């Protein structure tokens, strides 16, 4: 007998227990992942809302949200309802006896029916929800088309083919296309859902006899959905007719001969055939025969092939290709007129120049006066000079390509090259790159750096050999600061190089920690400051700290002692990004530029309204049209593709560099697209007359708009259809002489195109695949002028006038230029050519190019050594522009001299004419001694002229005169034996 404690009794083996821990861990992990995804999504959504509220555009976020949610609900609901209705009806009207039941043949679907039948409600609901989500997500992307359709405007002009207002194509047609495509998608998805359920439950039997393959209910459902699809396709064909005026052809955008004579009738016929087919499918509901619908579909398919493909191909091959100019002439003319209107090219004023140089006495003074404002400071080259001479800390930087603006200094408009001294965290020592430094200490830049573009000091009287600073770090470099009685707020928290985010603010009991750079400071230690602006999102609450910790994947928002109750986080502070967010319907110019107005640094940006639906206008990639040697990756936010055929500078925007205030001003307030968006986002855009006068003086004609116009005008300056097609008068923008794979950029300077000097944006054209100058293009860029935006094109006669690349080659091969640069380009030094500027001077043109030299080494910067001038076929070089012009005039023998000629003719002329014609040695009476005295007298005169040239800064002339003087002395020594 055993007891309960008897250890000798064998213990039965315990069944292995199944651990529940792995299952619980998996479920926990899934829950945590879902929770994190939900939290991340919510954090992204809520912080975006907080950002919009922080910049004062919360209504934009709300409008966008409501529009997207509304579109999602409507289109998701339609899709879900269609799918649910189609599946429910197919299941509801399934046959009483289906395959697999007693007495019915088995089709192998029993197991699926047994699985689905008890859960059919869930299956229908799940399928409807999934398809609805896909449809709703797709519809949210149509918020632009919906908004424009909802607030459509009229342009006041009609296309010549359908007599529709341009607004129909721009505002209405895109959204109607989407609606029709969505209806076809509804029909297709509903049809597939109905067929699937009917097949599962016996409504469709593929193995049955031909007349019994579909039950009556299934036939009704399938016929109705097919009728809906074909009817929608008929509407689609009808709408496609209007796309003919916006589609791109092989030669031009818009209606062509084949489109008009073959494609247009084909679409109308196919629309009619589609309607007939839809009626046949509807008739099939009662007739219960597929014969007529099948014949209709076959006829429809055959007609689509013949009318849609074969006939247009034959018309193009037989009627058009052998006689393109005659057949396409009137259509090309419509394209020309529409393109010129869409890009405002119909307002370009054409003029001519004869190429006659300035003549008469005092030419040097005349030309010097005409060119006194020419910019010699290259905004791209001198960026290194700004960095070396004005950046006193490694963690400050300016853009690689600086901006050009004008300011009234000393009562005169002066062009200046300027850049913002922004914080550049890549300059922080590796050991100091911790979270606290990156996000709470190095938070902002400080001030602007500006140099006079013409390298003349503030009095603008004489040209200097060195860069003349208008605004810099030294206390006396304050031309821009002095424009405001109290100076300007120099701290830059919002800029093109701003950190990803910065945390600012402190309690009264704490010390300042943000590094600052007061003007004139040169000591190693810098002052500290604290941001007190209105911008930024408060992160004092635990809730906001958690959201931003998730957004930036940074726990220090919760852990750091530098996040106070009154702290703010600044992020998304690039001016272009900010404008694109608060005005997502704008295409923003790629080059924000800073201005100092009202005691603040403001970033100014140009906003464009664009479309690719302007009828008959030539469509082209905006990226292609704006590409040049200075253009970086633009990242334009335009359309699903960046091709456009209408462009207006409708908005001028500003972003305050200190507090991030974004302001949008209507510029072209008559633009219909701007009017539509103003209705979508009421109160967001301020009226044009609210622009402060001080700011208005710095608004300018935008570069991307000008580049798009010059791109189109190179072909569309020709208004005759035959000439346009032949292309014999086509122009091109020349390649940049310093970058043969890119186009020459436009230059901003003071130019005179016949109506006095004005602040302009300029460019040139050369004939297609040639290098001689064809035309000069300039647009008035002075926003305070009544002629702002007036484009003038000066066309040259059909005579050889060298273009920029030929002039660059001349400069590079000129012996005087090479000789002058030789002392500066030996060893590790190199020649750095600056902008090659083309200037209208009187009734001709002058080329001016600054030439820099730079030695190898990270700390070496380019130094302006000489200025090159080409005028009337003669090259001049000097250390200043005046001396270079003087040197060019001395080499110009095609017109009358500028100085008093020699009283008596010389026996031989000098190799290179000087300011006074060379007095070659004569043979005076009195024998050898007299000849020696005369040669010495002439040598002395040469040396005196050389001294004068050296004092004037004309190194080349000085060297030539010294060489001539030495030659005279050598001749005297030879005669003396």
Coordinates of C-alpha atoms in Angstrom, one line a residue, residues 176-611:
X176 CA -14.8 66.6 -65.6
X177 CA -12.2 64.2 -67.0
X178 CA -11.6 62.9 -63.5
X179 CA -15.3 62.5 -62.8
X180 CA -15.9 60.6 -66.1
X181 CA -12.8 58.4 -65.5
X182 CA -14.1 57.7 -61.9
X183 CA -17.5 56.6 -63.3
X184 CA -15.8 54.2 -65.7
X185 CA -13.8 52.9 -62.7
X186 CA -17.0 52.4 -60.7
X187 CA -18.5 50.4 -63.6
X188 CA -15.4 48.3 -64.0
X189 CA -15.0 47.5 -60.3
X190 CA -18.7 47.0 -59.8
X191 CA -18.7 44.6 -62.8
X192 CA -15.8 42.6 -61.5
X193 CA -17.4 42.4 -58.0
X194 CA -20.7 41.3 -59.5
X195 CA -19.1 38.7 -61.8
X196 CA -17.0 37.2 -59.0
X197 CA -20.0 36.8 -56.6
X198 CA -22.2 35.5 -59.4
X199 CA -19.5 32.9 -60.4
X200 CA -19.1 31.8 -56.8
X201 CA -22.8 31.2 -56.2
X202 CA -23.8 29.9 -59.6
X203 CA -25.1 33.0 -61.3
X204 CA -22.5 32.5 -63.9
X205 CA -21.8 29.0 -65.1
X206 CA -19.0 28.7 -67.6
X207 CA -19.6 24.9 -68.1
X208 CA -23.3 25.3 -68.9
X209 CA -25.0 25.5 -72.3
X210 CA -24.6 28.8 -74.1
X211 CA -28.0 30.0 -73.3
X212 CA -27.8 29.0 -69.6
X213 CA -24.4 30.4 -68.6
X214 CA -25.9 33.5 -66.9
X215 CA -29.0 33.6 -64.8
X216 CA -31.5 36.4 -65.5
X217 CA -30.4 38.4 -62.5
X218 CA -26.7 38.1 -63.4
X219 CA -27.5 39.1 -67.0
X220 CA -29.3 42.2 -65.8
X221 CA -26.5 43.2 -63.5
X222 CA -23.8 42.7 -66.1
X223 CA -25.7 44.4 -68.8
X224 CA -26.5 47.5 -66.6
X225 CA -22.8 47.9 -65.6
X226 CA -21.5 47.4 -69.1
X227 CA -24.0 50.0 -70.3
X228 CA -22.8 52.4 -67.6
X229 CA -19.2 51.9 -68.7
X230 CA -19.9 52.4 -72.4
X231 CA -22.1 55.4 -71.7
X232 CA -19.3 56.9 -69.7
X233 CA -16.9 56.1 -72.5
X234 CA -19.1 58.1 -74.9
X235 CA -18.9 61.1 -72.6
X236 CA -15.1 60.6 -72.4
X237 CA -14.9 60.6 -76.2
X238 CA -16.9 63.8 -76.3
X239 CA -14.6 65.5 -73.7
X240 CA -11.5 64.2 -75.6
X241 CA -12.5 66.4 -78.5
X242 CA -11.6 69.5 -76.4
X243 CA -8.2 68.0 -75.5
X244 CA -7.2 68.4 -79.1
X245 CA -6.4 72.1 -78.5
X246 CA -4.1 71.3 -75.6
X247 CA -2.4 68.1 -76.7
X248 CA 1.2 68.2 -77.9
X249 CA 1.8 67.2 -81.5
X250 CA 5.1 66.4 -83.3
X251 CA 5.5 70.1 -84.4
X252 CA 3.5 72.2 -82.0
X253 CA 0.9 72.1 -79.3
X254 CA -2.7 72.4 -80.3
X255 CA -5.1 71.4 -83.1
X256 CA -3.4 70.4 -86.3
X257 CA -4.7 69.5 -89.7
X258 CA -5.0 65.8 -89.0
X259 CA -6.7 66.5 -85.6
X260 CA -9.2 68.8 -87.3
X261 CA -10.0 66.7 -90.3
X262 CA -9.7 63.2 -89.0
X263 CA -9.4 62.9 -85.2
X264 CA -12.1 65.3 -84.3
X265 CA -14.8 63.7 -86.5
X266 CA -13.6 60.2 -85.4
X267 CA -14.2 61.1 -81.7
X268 CA -17.6 62.4 -82.4
X269 CA -18.5 59.3 -84.4
X270 CA -17.1 57.0 -81.7
X271 CA -19.1 58.9 -79.1
X272 CA -22.3 58.2 -81.1
X273 CA -21.4 54.5 -81.5
X274 CA -20.7 54.2 -77.8
X275 CA -24.2 55.6 -77.0
X276 CA -25.7 53.1 -79.4
X277 CA -23.8 50.3 -77.7
X278 CA -25.0 51.4 -74.3
X279 CA -28.6 51.3 -75.5
X280 CA -28.0 47.8 -76.8
X281 CA -26.7 46.7 -73.4
X282 CA -29.7 48.2 -71.7
X283 CA -32.0 46.5 -74.2
X284 CA -30.3 43.2 -73.2
X285 CA -32.0 43.6 -69.9
X286 CA -35.3 42.8 -71.5
X287 CA -34.3 40.8 -74.6
X288 CA -32.0 38.4 -72.8
X289 CA -29.8 37.9 -75.8
X290 CA -26.1 38.8 -76.2
X291 CA -26.2 38.9 -80.0
X292 CA -26.9 42.6 -80.5
X293 CA -24.6 43.8 -77.7
X294 CA -21.9 41.6 -79.1
X295 CA -22.3 43.0 -82.6
X296 CA -22.3 46.5 -81.1
X297 CA -19.1 45.9 -79.2
X298 CA -17.4 44.4 -82.3
X299 CA -18.6 47.4 -84.4
X300 CA -17.3 49.8 -81.7
X301 CA -13.9 48.1 -81.5
X302 CA -13.6 48.0 -85.3
X303 CA -14.6 51.7 -85.6
X304 CA -12.0 52.6 -82.9
X305 CA -9.3 51.0 -84.8
X306 CA -10.3 52.3 -88.2
X307 CA -11.4 55.8 -87.2
X308 CA -9.0 56.3 -84.3
X309 CA -5.8 54.8 -85.7
X310 CA -5.9 54.0 -89.4
X311 CA -7.7 57.1 -90.8
X312 CA -5.6 59.7 -88.9
X313 CA -2.4 57.8 -89.9
X314 CA -3.4 57.9 -93.6
X315 CA -4.4 61.5 -93.5
X316 CA -1.1 62.5 -91.9
X317 CA 0.9 60.4 -94.4
X318 CA -1.0 61.4 -97.6
X319 CA -2.4 64.8 -97.0
X320 CA -0.1 66.5 -94.4
X321 CA 3.4 65.2 -94.7
X322 CA 3.9 66.0 -98.4
X323 CA 2.5 69.5 -97.8
X324 CA 3.1 70.5 -94.2
X325 CA 3.5 74.3 -94.7
X326 CA 0.2 74.5 -96.7
X327 CA -1.8 72.1 -94.5
X328 CA -0.6 73.2 -91.1
X329 CA -0.1 76.9 -91.9
X330 CA -3.4 78.2 -90.3
X331 CA -3.0 75.9 -87.3
X332 CA 0.6 77.1 -86.7
X333 CA -0.6 80.7 -86.8
X334 CA -3.1 79.9 -84.1
X335 CA -0.4 78.3 -82.0
X336 CA 1.8 81.3 -82.5
X337 CA -0.9 83.8 -81.4
X338 CA -1.9 81.7 -78.3
X339 CA 1.7 81.1 -77.2
X340 CA 2.6 84.8 -77.5
X341 CA -0.5 85.6 -75.4
X342 CA 0.0 82.9 -72.8
X343 CA 3.6 84.0 -72.1
X344 CA 2.9 87.8 -72.6
X345 CA 5.2 87.8 -75.6
X346 CA 2.6 89.8 -77.6
X347 CA 3.6 92.9 -75.6
X348 CA 7.3 92.7 -76.5
X349 CA 8.5 95.9 -78.2
X350 CA 10.9 95.2 -81.1
X351 CA 13.6 97.7 -82.1
X352 CA 16.7 97.7 -84.2
X353 CA 20.3 98.8 -83.9
X354 CA 22.7 99.7 -86.7
X355 CA 25.8 98.8 -84.8
X356 CA 27.2 102.4 -85.2
X357 CA 29.7 103.2 -82.5
X358 CA 29.9 106.4 -80.6
X359 CA 31.9 109.0 -82.5
X360 CA 33.2 112.5 -82.1
X361 CA 35.4 114.1 -79.6
X362 CA 35.3 113.1 -76.0
X363 CA 34.4 109.5 -76.8
X364 CA 36.2 108.2 -73.7
X365 CA 34.3 110.5 -71.3
X366 CA 31.0 109.7 -73.1
X367 CA 31.5 105.9 -72.9
X368 CA 32.8 106.1 -69.3
X369 CA 29.6 107.9 -68.4
X370 CA 27.4 105.4 -70.2
X371 CA 29.1 102.5 -68.4
X372 CA 29.7 103.9 -64.9
X373 CA 27.1 101.5 -63.4
X374 CA 28.3 98.4 -65.1
X375 CA 28.6 95.6 -62.5
X376 CA 32.2 94.2 -62.3
X377 CA 31.6 92.2 -59.2
X378 CA 30.6 88.7 -60.3
X379 CA 27.9 87.3 -57.9
X380 CA 29.3 83.8 -58.4
X381 CA 33.0 84.4 -58.2
X382 CA 33.1 86.8 -55.3
X383 CA 31.2 84.5 -52.9
X384 CA 34.6 83.3 -51.8
X385 CA 35.7 86.8 -51.2
X386 CA 32.7 87.4 -49.0
X387 CA 33.5 84.3 -47.1
X388 CA 37.2 85.2 -46.6
X389 CA 36.9 88.9 -45.9
X390 CA 33.6 89.1 -44.1
X391 CA 33.0 85.8 -42.4
X392 CA 34.7 86.0 -39.0
X393 CA 33.4 82.7 -37.8
X394 CA 33.6 79.3 -39.5
X395 CA 29.9 78.6 -38.7
X396 CA 28.6 81.4 -40.8
X397 CA 28.3 81.3 -44.6
X398 CA 26.7 82.9 -47.6
X399 CA 25.2 81.3 -50.7
X400 CA 27.6 80.2 -53.5
X401 CA 25.8 82.5 -55.9
X402 CA 25.0 85.9 -54.4
X403 CA 22.0 88.2 -55.2
X404 CA 22.0 91.5 -57.0
X405 CA 19.7 94.3 -55.9
X406 CA 19.7 98.1 -55.9
X407 CA 19.5 100.7 -53.1
X408 CA 19.4 104.4 -53.1
X409 CA 22.6 105.4 -51.5
X410 CA 23.9 109.0 -51.4
X411 CA 20.9 110.1 -53.5
X412 CA 21.7 107.7 -56.3
X413 CA 20.5 104.2 -57.2
X414 CA 23.4 101.8 -56.7
X415 CA 23.5 98.2 -57.7
X416 CA 24.9 96.0 -54.9
X417 CA 25.9 92.3 -54.7
X418 CA 24.7 91.0 -51.4
X419 CA 24.3 87.8 -49.4
X420 CA 22.9 86.9 -46.0
X421 CA 25.3 85.8 -43.3
X422 CA 23.6 82.6 -42.3
X423 CA 24.5 80.0 -39.8
X424 CA 26.2 77.0 -41.4
X425 CA 26.4 74.1 -38.9
X426 CA 28.8 72.2 -41.1
X427 CA 31.5 74.7 -40.0
X428 CA 31.1 73.6 -36.3
X429 CA 34.0 71.5 -35.1
X430 CA 33.3 67.8 -35.0
X431 CA 33.8 67.6 -31.3
X432 CA 31.2 70.4 -30.7
X433 CA 28.5 68.8 -32.8
X434 CA 26.2 67.7 -29.9
X435 CA 22.5 68.1 -29.7
X436 CA 22.6 71.1 -27.4
X437 CA 24.9 73.1 -29.6
X438 CA 23.2 72.1 -32.9
X439 CA 19.7 72.9 -31.7
X440 CA 19.9 75.5 -28.9
X441 CA 23.2 77.4 -29.4
X442 CA 23.9 77.7 -33.2
X443 CA 20.4 78.8 -34.1
X444 CA 20.6 81.8 -36.4
X445 CA 22.7 83.9 -38.8
X446 CA 23.5 87.5 -38.5
X447 CA 23.2 90.4 -41.0
X448 CA 23.8 90.9 -44.6
X449 CA 27.1 91.5 -46.6
X450 CA 26.9 93.8 -49.6
X451 CA 29.4 95.2 -52.1
X452 CA 29.0 97.9 -54.7
X453 CA 28.5 96.1 -57.9
X454 CA 30.5 98.6 -60.0
X455 CA 33.4 98.5 -57.6
X456 CA 33.1 102.2 -56.9
X457 CA 33.0 103.5 -53.3
X458 CA 30.0 105.2 -51.8
X459 CA 30.6 108.5 -53.6
X460 CA 30.5 106.7 -56.9
X461 CA 33.1 109.0 -58.3
X462 CA 36.0 106.7 -59.3
X463 CA 36.5 103.0 -59.7
X464 CA 38.6 101.2 -57.1
X465 CA 40.9 98.3 -57.7
X466 CA 39.4 96.5 -54.7
X467 CA 35.9 95.5 -53.7
X468 CA 34.1 98.3 -52.0
X469 CA 31.9 97.2 -49.2
X470 CA 28.5 98.7 -48.8
X471 CA 27.6 96.6 -45.8
X472 CA 30.0 94.4 -43.8
X473 CA 31.3 93.5 -40.4
X474 CA 33.3 96.6 -39.8
X475 CA 31.6 99.5 -38.1
X476 CA 32.1 101.9 -41.0
X477 CA 30.6 99.4 -43.5
X478 CA 27.0 100.5 -42.9
X479 CA 25.5 101.9 -46.0
X480 CA 22.4 99.7 -45.7
X481 CA 22.2 100.0 -41.9
X482 CA 22.1 103.8 -42.2
X483 CA 19.0 103.6 -44.5
X484 CA 16.9 103.1 -41.4
X485 CA 17.3 105.5 -38.4
X486 CA 17.6 102.7 -36.0
X487 CA 19.4 100.2 -38.2
X488 CA 17.9 96.9 -38.9
X489 CA 17.2 93.6 -37.0
X490 CA 20.2 91.6 -38.1
X491 CA 19.4 88.2 -36.5
X492 CA 18.4 85.6 -39.2
X493 CA 16.4 82.7 -37.9
X494 CA 14.6 82.0 -41.2
X495 CA 16.8 81.5 -44.2
X496 CA 18.0 79.2 -47.0
X497 CA 20.6 77.5 -44.8
X498 CA 18.7 77.4 -41.5
X499 CA 19.1 74.2 -39.4
X500 CA 16.4 71.5 -39.5
X501 CA 15.0 72.8 -36.2
X502 CA 16.1 75.0 -33.3
X503 CA 14.7 75.3 -29.8
X504 CA 14.7 78.9 -28.5
X505 CA 13.4 80.8 -25.5
X506 CA 14.4 80.9 -21.9
X507 CA 13.0 81.9 -18.5
X508 CA 14.0 85.2 -17.0
X509 CA 16.3 83.5 -14.5
X510 CA 18.4 81.7 -17.2
X511 CA 21.3 83.0 -19.2
X512 CA 21.3 83.6 -23.0
X513 CA 22.8 80.6 -24.8
X514 CA 22.3 81.4 -28.5
X515 CA 25.5 82.6 -30.1
X516 CA 25.3 86.1 -31.7
X517 CA 27.7 88.2 -33.7
X518 CA 27.4 92.0 -33.0
X519 CA 28.7 94.3 -35.7
X520 CA 32.4 95.1 -35.4
X521 CA 33.1 92.2 -33.1
X522 CA 36.5 90.6 -33.6
X523 CA 37.2 89.0 -30.3
X524 CA 37.2 85.2 -29.9
X525 CA 34.2 85.2 -27.6
X526 CA 30.8 86.0 -29.0
X527 CA 27.8 87.6 -27.4
X528 CA 24.7 85.5 -26.7
X529 CA 21.1 86.3 -27.3
X530 CA 17.6 84.9 -27.0
X531 CA 14.9 84.8 -29.6
X532 CA 11.9 86.9 -28.7
X533 CA 10.1 86.9 -32.1
X534 CA 6.5 85.8 -32.7
X535 CA 7.4 82.8 -34.9
X536 CA 7.8 79.2 -33.8
X537 CA 5.6 76.6 -32.1
X538 CA 5.4 76.5 -28.3
X539 CA 6.9 73.3 -26.9
X540 CA 6.5 74.0 -23.2
X541 CA 3.7 71.4 -22.6
X542 CA 4.4 67.8 -22.2
X543 CA 1.9 66.9 -25.0
X544 CA 3.8 69.1 -27.6
X545 CA 7.2 67.8 -26.4
X546 CA 6.0 64.3 -27.0
X547 CA 4.7 65.1 -30.4
X548 CA 7.9 66.7 -31.5
X549 CA 10.0 64.0 -29.9
X550 CA 8.1 61.6 -32.2
X551 CA 8.3 63.9 -35.3
X552 CA 12.0 64.5 -35.1
X553 CA 12.8 61.1 -33.5
X554 CA 14.5 63.0 -30.7
X555 CA 13.9 62.1 -27.0
X556 CA 15.7 65.3 -25.8
X557 CA 12.5 67.2 -26.3
X558 CA 11.4 65.4 -23.2
X559 CA 14.7 65.0 -21.4
X560 CA 16.7 68.2 -22.0
X561 CA 16.8 70.9 -19.4
X562 CA 17.0 73.5 -22.2
X563 CA 13.4 72.9 -23.2
X564 CA 11.6 75.4 -20.9
X565 CA 8.0 76.2 -20.3
X566 CA 8.2 79.1 -22.7
X567 CA 10.4 77.5 -25.3
X568 CA 9.5 77.4 -29.0
X569 CA 10.7 75.1 -31.8
X570 CA 11.5 76.7 -35.2
X571 CA 11.4 74.4 -38.2
X572 CA 10.5 74.4 -41.9
X573 CA 12.1 77.8 -42.1
X574 CA 13.5 77.9 -45.7
X575 CA 11.6 80.8 -47.2
X576 CA 10.7 78.9 -50.4
X577 CA 9.4 76.0 -48.4
X578 CA 7.3 78.3 -46.2
X579 CA 5.6 80.0 -49.2
X580 CA 5.0 76.7 -50.9
X581 CA 3.3 75.4 -47.8
X582 CA 1.0 78.4 -47.1
X583 CA 0.2 78.8 -50.8
X584 CA 0.4 75.2 -52.2
X585 CA -1.2 76.4 -55.4
X586 CA 1.7 78.6 -56.3
X587 CA 4.9 77.7 -58.3
X588 CA 7.6 79.6 -56.4
X589 CA 10.6 81.1 -58.1
X590 CA 13.8 79.2 -57.4
X591 CA 15.8 82.3 -56.2
X592 CA 14.6 84.0 -53.0
X593 CA 16.5 87.2 -52.5
X594 CA 17.0 89.3 -49.3
X595 CA 16.2 93.0 -49.0
X596 CA 16.7 95.3 -46.0
X597 CA 13.5 97.4 -45.6
X598 CA 11.7 98.8 -42.6
X599 CA 14.5 97.8 -40.2
X600 CA 14.2 94.1 -41.1
X601 CA 15.7 91.6 -43.4
X602 CA 12.9 90.3 -45.7
X603 CA 13.2 87.4 -48.1
X604 CA 11.3 88.3 -51.3
X605 CA 9.9 85.5 -53.5
X606 CA 8.0 85.5 -56.7
X607 CA 5.0 83.2 -57.0
X608 CA 3.6 82.0 -60.4
X609 CA 0.2 80.7 -61.4
X610 CA 0.7 78.1 -64.2
X611 CA -1.3 75.7 -66.2

